[in-house]
PDB file of C-alpha atoms in Angstrom:
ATOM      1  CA  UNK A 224     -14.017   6.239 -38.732  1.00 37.00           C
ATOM      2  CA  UNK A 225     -12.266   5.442 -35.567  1.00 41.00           C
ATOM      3  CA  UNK A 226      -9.209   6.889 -34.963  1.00 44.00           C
ATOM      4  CA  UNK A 227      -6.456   4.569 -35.653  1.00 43.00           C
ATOM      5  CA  UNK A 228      -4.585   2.821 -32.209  1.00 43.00           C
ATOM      6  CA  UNK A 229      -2.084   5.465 -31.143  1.00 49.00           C
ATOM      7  CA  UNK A 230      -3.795   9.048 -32.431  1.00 55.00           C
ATOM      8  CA  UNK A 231      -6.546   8.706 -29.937  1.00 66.00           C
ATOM      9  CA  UNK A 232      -6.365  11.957 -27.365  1.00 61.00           C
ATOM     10  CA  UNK A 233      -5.887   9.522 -24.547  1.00 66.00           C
ATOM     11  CA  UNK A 234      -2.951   7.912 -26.361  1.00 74.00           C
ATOM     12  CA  UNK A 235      -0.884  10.989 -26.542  1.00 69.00           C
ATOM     13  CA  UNK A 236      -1.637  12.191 -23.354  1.00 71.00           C
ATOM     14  CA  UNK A 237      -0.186   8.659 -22.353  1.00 73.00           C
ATOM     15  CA  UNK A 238       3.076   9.171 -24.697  1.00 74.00           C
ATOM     16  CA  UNK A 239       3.989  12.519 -23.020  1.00 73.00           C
ATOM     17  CA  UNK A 240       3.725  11.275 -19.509  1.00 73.00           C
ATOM     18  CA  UNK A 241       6.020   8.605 -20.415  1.00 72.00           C
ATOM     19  CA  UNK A 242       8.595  11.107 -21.811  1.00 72.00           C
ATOM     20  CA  UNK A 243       8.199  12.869 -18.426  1.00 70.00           C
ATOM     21  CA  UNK A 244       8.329  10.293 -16.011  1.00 61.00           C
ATOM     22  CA  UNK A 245       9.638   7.172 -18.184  1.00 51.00           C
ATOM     23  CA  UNK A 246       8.955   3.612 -17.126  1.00 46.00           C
ATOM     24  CA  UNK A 247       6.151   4.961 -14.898  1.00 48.00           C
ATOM     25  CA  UNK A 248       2.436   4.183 -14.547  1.00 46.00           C
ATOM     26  CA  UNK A 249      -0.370   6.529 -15.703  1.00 41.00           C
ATOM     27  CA  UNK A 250      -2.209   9.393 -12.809  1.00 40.00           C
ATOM     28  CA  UNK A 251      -4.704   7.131 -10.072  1.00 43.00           C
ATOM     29  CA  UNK A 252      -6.831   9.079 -11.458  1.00 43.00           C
ATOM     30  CA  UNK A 253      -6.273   8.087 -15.598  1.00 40.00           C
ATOM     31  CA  UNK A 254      -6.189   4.678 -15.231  1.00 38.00           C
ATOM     32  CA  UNK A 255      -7.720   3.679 -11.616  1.00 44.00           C
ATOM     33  CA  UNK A 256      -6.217   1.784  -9.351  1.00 46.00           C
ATOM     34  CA  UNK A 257      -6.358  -1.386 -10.920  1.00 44.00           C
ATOM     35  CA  UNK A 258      -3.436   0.178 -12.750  1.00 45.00           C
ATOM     36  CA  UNK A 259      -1.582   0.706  -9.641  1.00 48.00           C
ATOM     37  CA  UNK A 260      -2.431  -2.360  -8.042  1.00 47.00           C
ATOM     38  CA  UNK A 261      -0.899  -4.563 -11.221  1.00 44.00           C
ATOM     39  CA  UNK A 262       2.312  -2.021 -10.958  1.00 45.00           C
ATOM     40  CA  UNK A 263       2.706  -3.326  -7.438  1.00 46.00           C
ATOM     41  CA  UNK A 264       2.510  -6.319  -8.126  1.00 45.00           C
ATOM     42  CA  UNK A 265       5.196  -6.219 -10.495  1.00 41.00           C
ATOM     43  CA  UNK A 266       7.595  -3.883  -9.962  1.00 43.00           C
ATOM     44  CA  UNK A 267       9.244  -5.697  -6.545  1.00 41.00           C
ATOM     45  CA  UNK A 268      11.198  -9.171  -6.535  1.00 37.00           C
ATOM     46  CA  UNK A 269      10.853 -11.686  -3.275  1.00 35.00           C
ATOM     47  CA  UNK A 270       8.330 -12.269  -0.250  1.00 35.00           C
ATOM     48  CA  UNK A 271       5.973  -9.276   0.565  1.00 39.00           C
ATOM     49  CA  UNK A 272       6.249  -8.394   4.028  1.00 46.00           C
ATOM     50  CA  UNK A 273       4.025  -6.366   6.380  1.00 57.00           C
ATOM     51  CA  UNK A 274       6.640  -3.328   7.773  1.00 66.00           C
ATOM     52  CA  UNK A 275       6.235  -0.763  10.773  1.00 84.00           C
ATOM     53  CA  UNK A 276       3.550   1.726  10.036  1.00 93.00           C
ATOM     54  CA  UNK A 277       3.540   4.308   7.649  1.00 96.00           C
ATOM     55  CA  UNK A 278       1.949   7.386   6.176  1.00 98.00           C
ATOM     56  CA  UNK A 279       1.455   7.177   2.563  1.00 97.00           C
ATOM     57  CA  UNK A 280       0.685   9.993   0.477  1.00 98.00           C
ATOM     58  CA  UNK A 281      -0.699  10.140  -3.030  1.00 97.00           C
ATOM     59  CA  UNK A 282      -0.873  12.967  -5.090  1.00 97.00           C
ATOM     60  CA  UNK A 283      -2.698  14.094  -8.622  1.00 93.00           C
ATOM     61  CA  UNK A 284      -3.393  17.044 -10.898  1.00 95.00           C
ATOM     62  CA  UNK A 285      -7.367  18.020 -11.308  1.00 94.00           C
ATOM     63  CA  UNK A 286      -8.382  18.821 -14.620  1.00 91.00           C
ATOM     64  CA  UNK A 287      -4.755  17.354 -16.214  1.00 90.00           C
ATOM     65  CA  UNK A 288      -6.489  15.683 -18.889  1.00 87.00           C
ATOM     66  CA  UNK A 289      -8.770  18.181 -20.294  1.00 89.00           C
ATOM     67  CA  UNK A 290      -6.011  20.917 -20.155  1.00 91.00           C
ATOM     68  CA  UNK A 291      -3.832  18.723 -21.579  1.00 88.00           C
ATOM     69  CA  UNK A 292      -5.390  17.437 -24.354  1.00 89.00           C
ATOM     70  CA  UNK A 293      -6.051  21.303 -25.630  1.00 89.00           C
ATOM     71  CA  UNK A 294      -2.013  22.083 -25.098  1.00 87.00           C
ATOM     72  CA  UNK A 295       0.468  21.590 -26.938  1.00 88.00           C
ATOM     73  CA  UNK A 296       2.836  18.891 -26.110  1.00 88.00           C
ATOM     74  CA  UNK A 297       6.036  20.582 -24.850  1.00 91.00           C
ATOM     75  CA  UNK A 298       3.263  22.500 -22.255  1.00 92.00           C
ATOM     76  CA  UNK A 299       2.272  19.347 -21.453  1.00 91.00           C
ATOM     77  CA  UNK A 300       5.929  17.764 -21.041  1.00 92.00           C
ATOM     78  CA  UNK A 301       7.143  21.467 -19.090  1.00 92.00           C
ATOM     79  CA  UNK A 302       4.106  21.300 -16.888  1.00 93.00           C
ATOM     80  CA  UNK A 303       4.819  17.424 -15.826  1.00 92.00           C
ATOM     81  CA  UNK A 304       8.484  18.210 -15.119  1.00 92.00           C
ATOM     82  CA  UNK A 305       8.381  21.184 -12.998  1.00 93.00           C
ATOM     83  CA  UNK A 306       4.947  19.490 -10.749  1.00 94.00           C
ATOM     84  CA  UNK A 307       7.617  16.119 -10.623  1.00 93.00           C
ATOM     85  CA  UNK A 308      10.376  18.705  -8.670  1.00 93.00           C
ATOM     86  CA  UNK A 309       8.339  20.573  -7.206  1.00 95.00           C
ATOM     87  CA  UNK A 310       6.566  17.779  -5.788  1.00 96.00           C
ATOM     88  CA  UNK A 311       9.938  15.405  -5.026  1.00 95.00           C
ATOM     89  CA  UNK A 312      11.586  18.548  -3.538  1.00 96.00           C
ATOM     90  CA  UNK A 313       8.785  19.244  -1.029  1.00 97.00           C
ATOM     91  CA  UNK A 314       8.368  15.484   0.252  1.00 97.00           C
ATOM     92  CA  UNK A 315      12.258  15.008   0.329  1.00 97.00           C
ATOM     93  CA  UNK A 316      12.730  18.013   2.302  1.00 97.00           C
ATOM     94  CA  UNK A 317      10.122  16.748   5.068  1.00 98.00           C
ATOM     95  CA  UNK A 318      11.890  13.298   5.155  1.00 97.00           C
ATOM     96  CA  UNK A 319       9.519  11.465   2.460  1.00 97.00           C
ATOM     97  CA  UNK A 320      10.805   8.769   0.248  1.00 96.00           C
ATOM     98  CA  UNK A 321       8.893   9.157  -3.846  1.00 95.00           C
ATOM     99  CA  UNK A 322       7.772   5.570  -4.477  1.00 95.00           C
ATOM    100  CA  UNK A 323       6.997   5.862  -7.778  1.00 92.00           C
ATOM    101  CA  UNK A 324       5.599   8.721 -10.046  1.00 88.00           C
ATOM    102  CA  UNK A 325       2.364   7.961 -11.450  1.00 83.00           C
ATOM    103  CA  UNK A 326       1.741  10.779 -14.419  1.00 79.00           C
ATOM    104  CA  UNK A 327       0.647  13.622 -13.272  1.00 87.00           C
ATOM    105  CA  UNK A 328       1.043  12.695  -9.687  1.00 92.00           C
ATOM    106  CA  UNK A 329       3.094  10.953  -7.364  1.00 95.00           C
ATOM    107  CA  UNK A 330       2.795   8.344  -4.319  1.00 96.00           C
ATOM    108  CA  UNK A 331       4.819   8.910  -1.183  1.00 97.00           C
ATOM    109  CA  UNK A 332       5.993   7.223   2.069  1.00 97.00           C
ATOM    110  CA  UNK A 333       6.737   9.160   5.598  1.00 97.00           C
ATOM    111  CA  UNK A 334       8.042   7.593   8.916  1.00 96.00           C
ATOM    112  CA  UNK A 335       5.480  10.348  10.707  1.00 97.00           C
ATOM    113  CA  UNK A 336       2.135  11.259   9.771  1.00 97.00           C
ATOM    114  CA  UNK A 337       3.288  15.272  11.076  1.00 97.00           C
ATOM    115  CA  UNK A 338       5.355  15.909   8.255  1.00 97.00           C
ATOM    116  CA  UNK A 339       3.357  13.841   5.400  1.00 98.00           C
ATOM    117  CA  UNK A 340       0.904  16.382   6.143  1.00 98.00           C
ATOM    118  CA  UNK A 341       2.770  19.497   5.957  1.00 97.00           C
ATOM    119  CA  UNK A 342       4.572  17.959   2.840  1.00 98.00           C
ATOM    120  CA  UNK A 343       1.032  17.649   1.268  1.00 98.00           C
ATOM    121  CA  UNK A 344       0.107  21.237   1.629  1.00 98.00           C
ATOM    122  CA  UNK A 345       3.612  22.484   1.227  1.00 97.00           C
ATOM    123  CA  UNK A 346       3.815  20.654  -2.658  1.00 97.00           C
ATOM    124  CA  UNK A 347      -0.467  21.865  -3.123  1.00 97.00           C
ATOM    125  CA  UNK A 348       0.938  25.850  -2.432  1.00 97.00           C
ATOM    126  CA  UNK A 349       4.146  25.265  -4.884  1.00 97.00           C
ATOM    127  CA  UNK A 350       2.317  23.690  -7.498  1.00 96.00           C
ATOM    128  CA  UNK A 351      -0.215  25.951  -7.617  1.00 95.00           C
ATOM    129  CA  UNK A 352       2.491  28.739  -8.096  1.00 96.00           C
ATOM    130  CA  UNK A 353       3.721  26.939 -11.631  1.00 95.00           C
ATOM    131  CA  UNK A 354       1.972  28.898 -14.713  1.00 94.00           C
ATOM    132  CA  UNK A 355       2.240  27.072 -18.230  1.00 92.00           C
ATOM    133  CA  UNK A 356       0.754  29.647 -20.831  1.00 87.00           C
ATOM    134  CA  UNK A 357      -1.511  31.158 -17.964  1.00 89.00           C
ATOM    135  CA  UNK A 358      -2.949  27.591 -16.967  1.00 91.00           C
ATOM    136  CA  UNK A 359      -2.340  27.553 -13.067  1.00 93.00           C
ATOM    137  CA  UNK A 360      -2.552  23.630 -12.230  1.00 95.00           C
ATOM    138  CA  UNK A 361      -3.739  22.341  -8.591  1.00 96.00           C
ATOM    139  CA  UNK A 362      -2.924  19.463  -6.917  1.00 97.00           C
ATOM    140  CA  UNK A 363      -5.162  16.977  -4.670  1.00 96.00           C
ATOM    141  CA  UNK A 364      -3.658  14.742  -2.118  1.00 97.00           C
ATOM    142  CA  UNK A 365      -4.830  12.113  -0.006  1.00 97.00           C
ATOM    143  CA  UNK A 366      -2.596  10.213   3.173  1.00 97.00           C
ATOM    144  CA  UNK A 367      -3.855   6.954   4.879  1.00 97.00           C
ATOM    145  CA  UNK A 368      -1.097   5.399   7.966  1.00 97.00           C
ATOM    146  CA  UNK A 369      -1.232   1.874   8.052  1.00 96.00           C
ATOM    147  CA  UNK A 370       1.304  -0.965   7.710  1.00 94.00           C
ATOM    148  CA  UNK A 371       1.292  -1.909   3.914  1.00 94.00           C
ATOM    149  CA  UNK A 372       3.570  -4.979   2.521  1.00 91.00           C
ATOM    150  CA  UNK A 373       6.535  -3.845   1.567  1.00 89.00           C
ATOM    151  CA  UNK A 374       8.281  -5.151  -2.095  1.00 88.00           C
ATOM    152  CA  UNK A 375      11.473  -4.376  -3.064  1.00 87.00           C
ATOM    153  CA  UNK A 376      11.202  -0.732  -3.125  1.00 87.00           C
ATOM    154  CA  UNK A 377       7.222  -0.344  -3.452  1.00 91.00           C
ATOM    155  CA  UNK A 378       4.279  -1.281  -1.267  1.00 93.00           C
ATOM    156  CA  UNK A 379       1.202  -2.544  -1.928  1.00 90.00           C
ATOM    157  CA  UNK A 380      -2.077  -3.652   0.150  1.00 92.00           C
ATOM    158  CA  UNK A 381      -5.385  -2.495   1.133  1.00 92.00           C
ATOM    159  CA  UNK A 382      -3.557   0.925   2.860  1.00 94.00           C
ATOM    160  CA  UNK A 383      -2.129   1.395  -0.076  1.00 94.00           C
ATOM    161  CA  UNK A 384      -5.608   1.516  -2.365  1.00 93.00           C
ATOM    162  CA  UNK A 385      -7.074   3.341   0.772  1.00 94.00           C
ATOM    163  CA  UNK A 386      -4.618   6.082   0.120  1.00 96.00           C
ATOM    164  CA  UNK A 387      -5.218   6.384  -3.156  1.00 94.00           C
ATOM    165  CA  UNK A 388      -8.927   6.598  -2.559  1.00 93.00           C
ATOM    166  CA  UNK A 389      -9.164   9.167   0.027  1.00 95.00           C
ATOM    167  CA  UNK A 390      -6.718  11.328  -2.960  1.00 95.00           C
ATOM    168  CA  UNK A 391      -8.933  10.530  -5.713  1.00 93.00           C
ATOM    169  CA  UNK A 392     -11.880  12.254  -3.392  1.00 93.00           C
ATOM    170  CA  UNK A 393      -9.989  15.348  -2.693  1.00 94.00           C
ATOM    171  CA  UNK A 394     -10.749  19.041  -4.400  1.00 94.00           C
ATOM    172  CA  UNK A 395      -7.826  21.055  -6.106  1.00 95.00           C
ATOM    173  CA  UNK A 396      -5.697  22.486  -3.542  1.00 96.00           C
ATOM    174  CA  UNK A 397      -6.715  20.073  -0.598  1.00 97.00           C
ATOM    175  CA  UNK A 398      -5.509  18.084   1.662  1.00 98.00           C
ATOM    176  CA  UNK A 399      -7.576  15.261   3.238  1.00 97.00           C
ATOM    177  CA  UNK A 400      -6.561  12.742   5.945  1.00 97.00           C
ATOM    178  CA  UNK A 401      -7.991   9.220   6.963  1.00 97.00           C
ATOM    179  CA  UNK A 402      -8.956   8.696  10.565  1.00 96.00           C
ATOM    180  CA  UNK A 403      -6.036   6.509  11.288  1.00 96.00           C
ATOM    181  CA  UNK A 404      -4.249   8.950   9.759  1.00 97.00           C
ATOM    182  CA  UNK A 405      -5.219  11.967  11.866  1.00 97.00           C
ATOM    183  CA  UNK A 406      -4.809   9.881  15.067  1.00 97.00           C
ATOM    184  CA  UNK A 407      -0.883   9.994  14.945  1.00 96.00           C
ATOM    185  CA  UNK A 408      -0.688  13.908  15.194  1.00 97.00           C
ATOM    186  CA  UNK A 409      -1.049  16.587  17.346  1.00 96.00           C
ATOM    187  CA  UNK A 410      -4.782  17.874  16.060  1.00 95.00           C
ATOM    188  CA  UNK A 411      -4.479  21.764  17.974  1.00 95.00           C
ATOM    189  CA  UNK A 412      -2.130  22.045  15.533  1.00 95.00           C
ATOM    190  CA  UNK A 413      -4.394  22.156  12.616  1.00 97.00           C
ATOM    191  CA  UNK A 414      -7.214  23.361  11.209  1.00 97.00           C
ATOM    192  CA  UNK A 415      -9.811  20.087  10.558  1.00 97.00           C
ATOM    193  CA  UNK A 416     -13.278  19.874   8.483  1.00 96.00           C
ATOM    194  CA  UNK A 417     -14.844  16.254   8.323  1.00 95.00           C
ATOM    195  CA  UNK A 418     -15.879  15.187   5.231  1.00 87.00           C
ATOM    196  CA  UNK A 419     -19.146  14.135   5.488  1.00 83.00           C
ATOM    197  CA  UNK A 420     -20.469  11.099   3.414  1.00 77.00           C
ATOM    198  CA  UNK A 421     -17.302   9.960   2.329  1.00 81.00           C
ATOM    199  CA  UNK A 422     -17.560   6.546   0.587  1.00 78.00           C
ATOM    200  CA  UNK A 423     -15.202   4.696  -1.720  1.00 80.00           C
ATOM    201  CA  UNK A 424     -14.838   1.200  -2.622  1.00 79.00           C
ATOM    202  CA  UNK A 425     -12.229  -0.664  -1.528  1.00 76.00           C
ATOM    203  CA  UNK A 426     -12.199   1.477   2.002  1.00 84.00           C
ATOM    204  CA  UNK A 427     -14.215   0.153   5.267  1.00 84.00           C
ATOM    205  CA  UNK A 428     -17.781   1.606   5.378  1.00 84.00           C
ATOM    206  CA  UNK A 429     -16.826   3.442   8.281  1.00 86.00           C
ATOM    207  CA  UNK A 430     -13.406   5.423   7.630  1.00 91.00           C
ATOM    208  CA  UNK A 431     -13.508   8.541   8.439  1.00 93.00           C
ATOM    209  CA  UNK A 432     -11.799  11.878   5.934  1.00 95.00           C
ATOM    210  CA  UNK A 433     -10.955  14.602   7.147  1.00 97.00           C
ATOM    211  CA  UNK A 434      -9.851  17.874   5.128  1.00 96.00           C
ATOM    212  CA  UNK A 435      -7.107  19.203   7.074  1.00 97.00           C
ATOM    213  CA  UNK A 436      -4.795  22.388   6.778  1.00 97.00           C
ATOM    214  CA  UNK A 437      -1.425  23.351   9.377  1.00 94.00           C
ATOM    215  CA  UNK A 438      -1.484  25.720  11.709  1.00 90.00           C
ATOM    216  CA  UNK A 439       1.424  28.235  11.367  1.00 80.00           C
ATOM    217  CA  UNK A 440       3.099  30.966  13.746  1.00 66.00           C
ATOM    218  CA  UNK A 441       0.378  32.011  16.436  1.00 53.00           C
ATOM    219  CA  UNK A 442      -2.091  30.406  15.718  1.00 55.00           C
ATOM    220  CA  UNK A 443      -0.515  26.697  16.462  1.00 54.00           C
ATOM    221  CA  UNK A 444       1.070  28.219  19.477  1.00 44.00           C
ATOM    222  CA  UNK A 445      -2.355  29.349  20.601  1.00 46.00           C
ATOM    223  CA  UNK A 446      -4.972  26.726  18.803  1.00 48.00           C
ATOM    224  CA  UNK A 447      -6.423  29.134  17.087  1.00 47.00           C
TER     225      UNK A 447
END
């Protein structure tokens, strides 16, 4: 017998992360970014407006679902709150603005593609510090600059579902740039690994990803 609407797994996983983040769309990576497309499209008021360029960031959990759906639920709703501070306090402290949580994951704005970077590695090394009953989670994130219209107090657009695409291709732990991305920084100071064969739909056939980690101490002085 089917299970009856709202004692599926996926159901409950869905109940916690609105106790966690309330009002808030499910991971990219749950429901795909038709999801976050339709909460664009609703959650501003008045004309949509292309802006001055920015660096969006987009975050996600690997693995959340299947560890989740084996804990028990106030693992589940301790794990999402301390990746949610972790993850705000990291991107406000480098001068990004949270645009909305989504689950297990969050999408971010920066001014400066420099500091949406380091902000990306930055909340990957804290959140891989949290341990819930010995599980150690990991992050994947994913930045794209472009000039997204601007809603209210979202965005939305084709850099927007780039973003989210070049996250959604990431491994735990990693941080991978766009091309346009990558062009607005300094590159001696980081370390830089193409990712070869990248393809997602929705992105143009010929972006290029990079997997990309900062340079710290000597080695940005010297390019090492």
């Amino acid at each position: 017998m089917a299970p009856a609407i709202g004692d599926r797994p996926s159901d409950r996983i869905a109940r916690l992360i609105s106790q966690a983040r309330a009002d808030q769309p499910s991971a990219v990576r749950e429901l795909g970014l038709t999801a976050v497309q339709v909460w664009q499209a609703l959650s501003g008021s008045g004309p949509a407006a292309h802006g001055t360029e920015v660096t969006i960031l987009f975050t996600d959990l690997v693995g959340f679902s299947s560890w989740a759906l084996e804990a028990g639920d106030d693992q589940v709703l301790r794990l999402l709150g301390e990746v949610g501070q972790a993850s705000d306090k990291v991107i406000t402290q480098h001068g990004g603005t949270v645009v909305k949580s989504l689950g297990d994951g969050v999408m971010a704005v920066f001014r400066d593609t420099g500091p949406a970077i380091d902000a990306a590695y930055e909340a990957c090394t804290a959140i891989s510090a949290i341990t819930i009953e010995g599980y150690r989670p990991q992050l994947r994130t994913g930045l794209h600059s472009g000039r997204p219209r601007r809603v209210g107090s979202d965005y939305l657009g084709v850099d927007v579902n780039v973003a989210a695409r070049v996250a959604a291709a990431a491994g735990g732990g990693e941080v991978l740039v766009s091309g346009p991305a990558l062009a607005n920084v300094d590159t001696d100071r980081y370390t830089i690994r193409r990712r070869r064969r990248f393809r997602a739909k929705g992105t143009p056939r010929d972006l290029e990803v990079f997997s990309v980690v900062p340079r710290y101490g000597d080695d940005a002085v010297h390019g090492r």
